[in-house]
Coordinates of C-alpha atoms in Angstrom, one line a residue:
M1 CA 1.5 -8.3 -20.1
Y2 CA 2.8 -11.9 -18.2
R3 CA 3.0 -14.5 -20.1
G4 CA 1.5 -13.1 -23.2
Q5 CA -2.0 -12.1 -21.6
P6 CA -3.1 -8.7 -20.0
L7 CA -2.2 -8.0 -16.7
L8 CA -5.2 -6.3 -15.2
P9 CA -7.3 -9.2 -16.0
L10 CA -5.4 -11.8 -14.0
V11 CA -5.0 -9.4 -11.2
S12 CA -8.9 -8.9 -11.0
D13 CA -9.3 -12.8 -11.3
Q14 CA -7.0 -13.1 -8.0
A15 CA -8.6 -10.5 -6.2
R16 CA -11.9 -12.2 -7.2
R17 CA -10.6 -15.3 -5.7
C18 CA -10.0 -13.3 -2.4
M19 CA -14.0 -13.0 -2.2
D20 CA -14.2 -16.8 -1.7
C21 CA -12.5 -16.3 1.6
G22 CA -14.5 -16.8 4.5
V23 CA -12.1 -15.2 7.7
P24 CA -9.5 -13.0 6.5
F25 CA -6.3 -14.3 8.3
C26 CA -4.2 -12.1 5.9
H27 CA -5.3 -8.6 7.3
G28 CA -4.2 -9.8 10.9
A29 CA -0.6 -11.4 9.3
C30 CA -0.2 -7.6 7.5
P31 CA 2.7 -5.9 9.5
L32 CA 0.2 -2.6 8.5
G33 CA -3.3 -4.2 9.1
N34 CA -4.0 -3.2 5.7
L35 CA -7.5 -4.5 5.4
I36 CA -6.6 -6.5 2.1
P37 CA -10.6 -7.8 1.3
E38 CA -11.7 -4.5 1.0
W39 CA -9.7 -3.1 -1.6
N40 CA -9.4 -6.5 -3.1
V41 CA -13.4 -6.7 -3.7
Y42 CA -12.8 -2.9 -6.2
A43 CA -9.6 -4.3 -7.5
A44 CA -11.6 -7.6 -8.4
H45 CA -14.0 -5.3 -10.6
G46 CA -11.2 -3.5 -12.0
D47 CA -12.1 0.1 -10.0
W48 CA -8.8 0.8 -9.4
A49 CA -9.6 4.6 -7.6
T50 CA -11.8 3.1 -4.8
A51 CA -9.4 0.0 -4.3
A52 CA -6.3 2.8 -4.3
E53 CA -8.1 5.0 -1.8
R54 CA -9.0 1.9 0.7
L55 CA -5.5 0.8 0.1
H56 CA -3.9 4.3 1.3
A57 CA -6.9 4.6 4.1
T58 CA -3.9 1.4 6.1
N59 CA -1.1 2.2 4.1
N60 CA 1.1 5.5 2.9
F61 CA 3.0 3.9 0.8
P62 CA 1.7 0.9 -1.5
E63 CA 3.8 1.4 -4.4
F64 CA 7.1 0.4 -2.6
T65 CA 5.1 -2.2 -0.2
G66 CA 3.7 -4.2 -3.1
C67 CA 6.8 -4.3 -4.2
L68 CA 9.3 -4.9 -0.8
C69 CA 7.4 -6.7 1.7
P70 CA 7.9 -9.9 2.2
A71 CA 4.1 -11.4 1.9
P72 CA 3.1 -12.6 5.2
C73 CA -0.4 -11.9 4.2
E74 CA 0.1 -14.7 1.9
D75 CA 0.9 -17.4 4.0
S76 CA -2.1 -16.7 6.1
C77 CA -4.1 -16.8 3.3
V78 CA -6.8 -19.1 4.0
L79 CA -7.1 -20.3 0.4
C80 CA -3.6 -21.8 0.7
L81 CA -5.3 -24.8 3.0
T82 CA -6.1 -26.3 -0.4
D83 CA -5.0 -23.7 -3.2
E84 CA -1.9 -21.6 -3.7
S85 CA -2.9 -18.5 -1.8
V86 CA -4.2 -15.1 -3.3
G87 CA -1.4 -13.3 -4.8
I88 CA -2.3 -10.0 -2.4
K89 CA 1.2 -8.7 -2.7
Q90 CA 0.8 -9.0 -6.7
I91 CA -2.6 -6.8 -6.1
E92 CA -1.3 -4.2 -4.1
R93 CA 1.8 -3.3 -6.5
T94 CA -1.2 -3.4 -9.4
V95 CA -3.7 -1.1 -7.4
A96 CA -0.6 1.4 -6.7
E97 CA 0.2 1.6 -10.4
Q98 CA -2.9 2.0 -11.5
A99 CA -3.8 4.7 -8.9
W100 CA -0.7 6.5 -10.3
A101 CA -1.3 5.9 -13.8
G102 CA -5.3 7.1 -13.8
D103 CA -4.0 10.1 -11.7
H104 CA -5.5 8.8 -8.4
V105 CA -3.6 9.4 -6.2
R106 CA -3.8 13.4 -5.1
P107 CA -2.5 15.4 -2.2
L108 CA -5.2 15.4 1.1
P109 CA -4.7 18.9 2.5
P110 CA -6.1 18.8 6.3
T111 CA -9.9 20.7 6.5
R112 CA -8.3 22.9 8.7
M113 CA -5.1 23.9 10.4
S114 CA -4.3 23.2 14.1
G115 CA -1.6 25.7 14.8
R116 CA 0.8 23.4 16.1
S117 CA 3.9 22.3 14.6
V118 CA 5.6 19.1 14.9
A119 CA 9.3 18.0 14.0
V120 CA 10.0 14.3 12.8
V121 CA 13.5 13.1 13.0
G122 CA 14.1 11.2 9.6
S123 CA 12.6 11.1 6.3
G124 CA 12.7 7.0 5.6
P125 CA 9.1 5.4 5.2
A126 CA 8.0 5.7 9.1
G127 CA 9.2 9.3 9.2
L128 CA 7.4 10.3 5.7
A129 CA 4.2 8.1 6.7
A130 CA 4.6 10.1 10.2
A131 CA 4.8 13.7 8.2
Q132 CA 1.9 13.1 6.1
Q133 CA -0.8 11.6 8.6
L134 CA 0.4 14.7 10.8
T135 CA 0.0 17.1 8.0
R136 CA -3.1 15.6 7.0
A137 CA -4.1 16.4 10.6
G138 CA -3.6 20.0 10.5
H139 CA -0.3 20.3 11.8
T140 CA 2.8 21.9 10.2
V141 CA 5.3 19.2 10.0
T142 CA 9.1 19.3 9.2
V143 CA 11.2 16.7 8.7
Y144 CA 15.1 16.3 9.5
E145 CA 17.3 14.2 7.4
R146 CA 20.9 14.0 8.8
A147 CA 21.6 12.4 4.9
D148 CA 22.2 14.4 2.5
R149 CA 19.0 13.1 0.3
V150 CA 15.7 12.0 2.0
G151 CA 14.3 7.7 1.8
G152 CA 15.9 6.2 4.7
L153 CA 16.2 2.3 4.6
L154 CA 14.5 2.8 1.2
R155 CA 17.4 4.8 0.0
Y156 CA 19.8 3.6 1.2
G157 CA 19.6 -0.2 2.4
I158 CA 17.5 -2.2 -0.8
P159 CA 20.2 -3.2 -3.1
D160 CA 19.5 -1.6 -6.9
F161 CA 18.5 -5.0 -8.3
K162 CA 15.0 -5.2 -5.4

């Protein structure tokens, strides 16, 4: 709920505004290179599973970035020339939340194993994303972390109030 209104229709309306854009400068401004219009088109129609699939194509952890990213994509939104930019960060967060709520987040096991072993040093977002991609490519991955718990910057560098 947002100001007494159901959130999902509001988020879909925001995603629909993205379809009014001629040149999507937003994904050029995204540090991850998210293909924002690709998942917004599905969010606009309430197809959260497909939106999550497209979002996960470029972003291993949208549930984190949807909360923590400073959203430079929104500053690059063409619509902000005449109106408010599309609420991309909120859409991303909602897509991730709906993917988890709808049980659409599933492991993607490799189609075949490569027989290679890879060590990843560090269990922060970059290390875990690398481990995930290497596993999907069929490699056996071991993650090494010097701290007693995984998470890196997400665990130790972000204040609790965030």
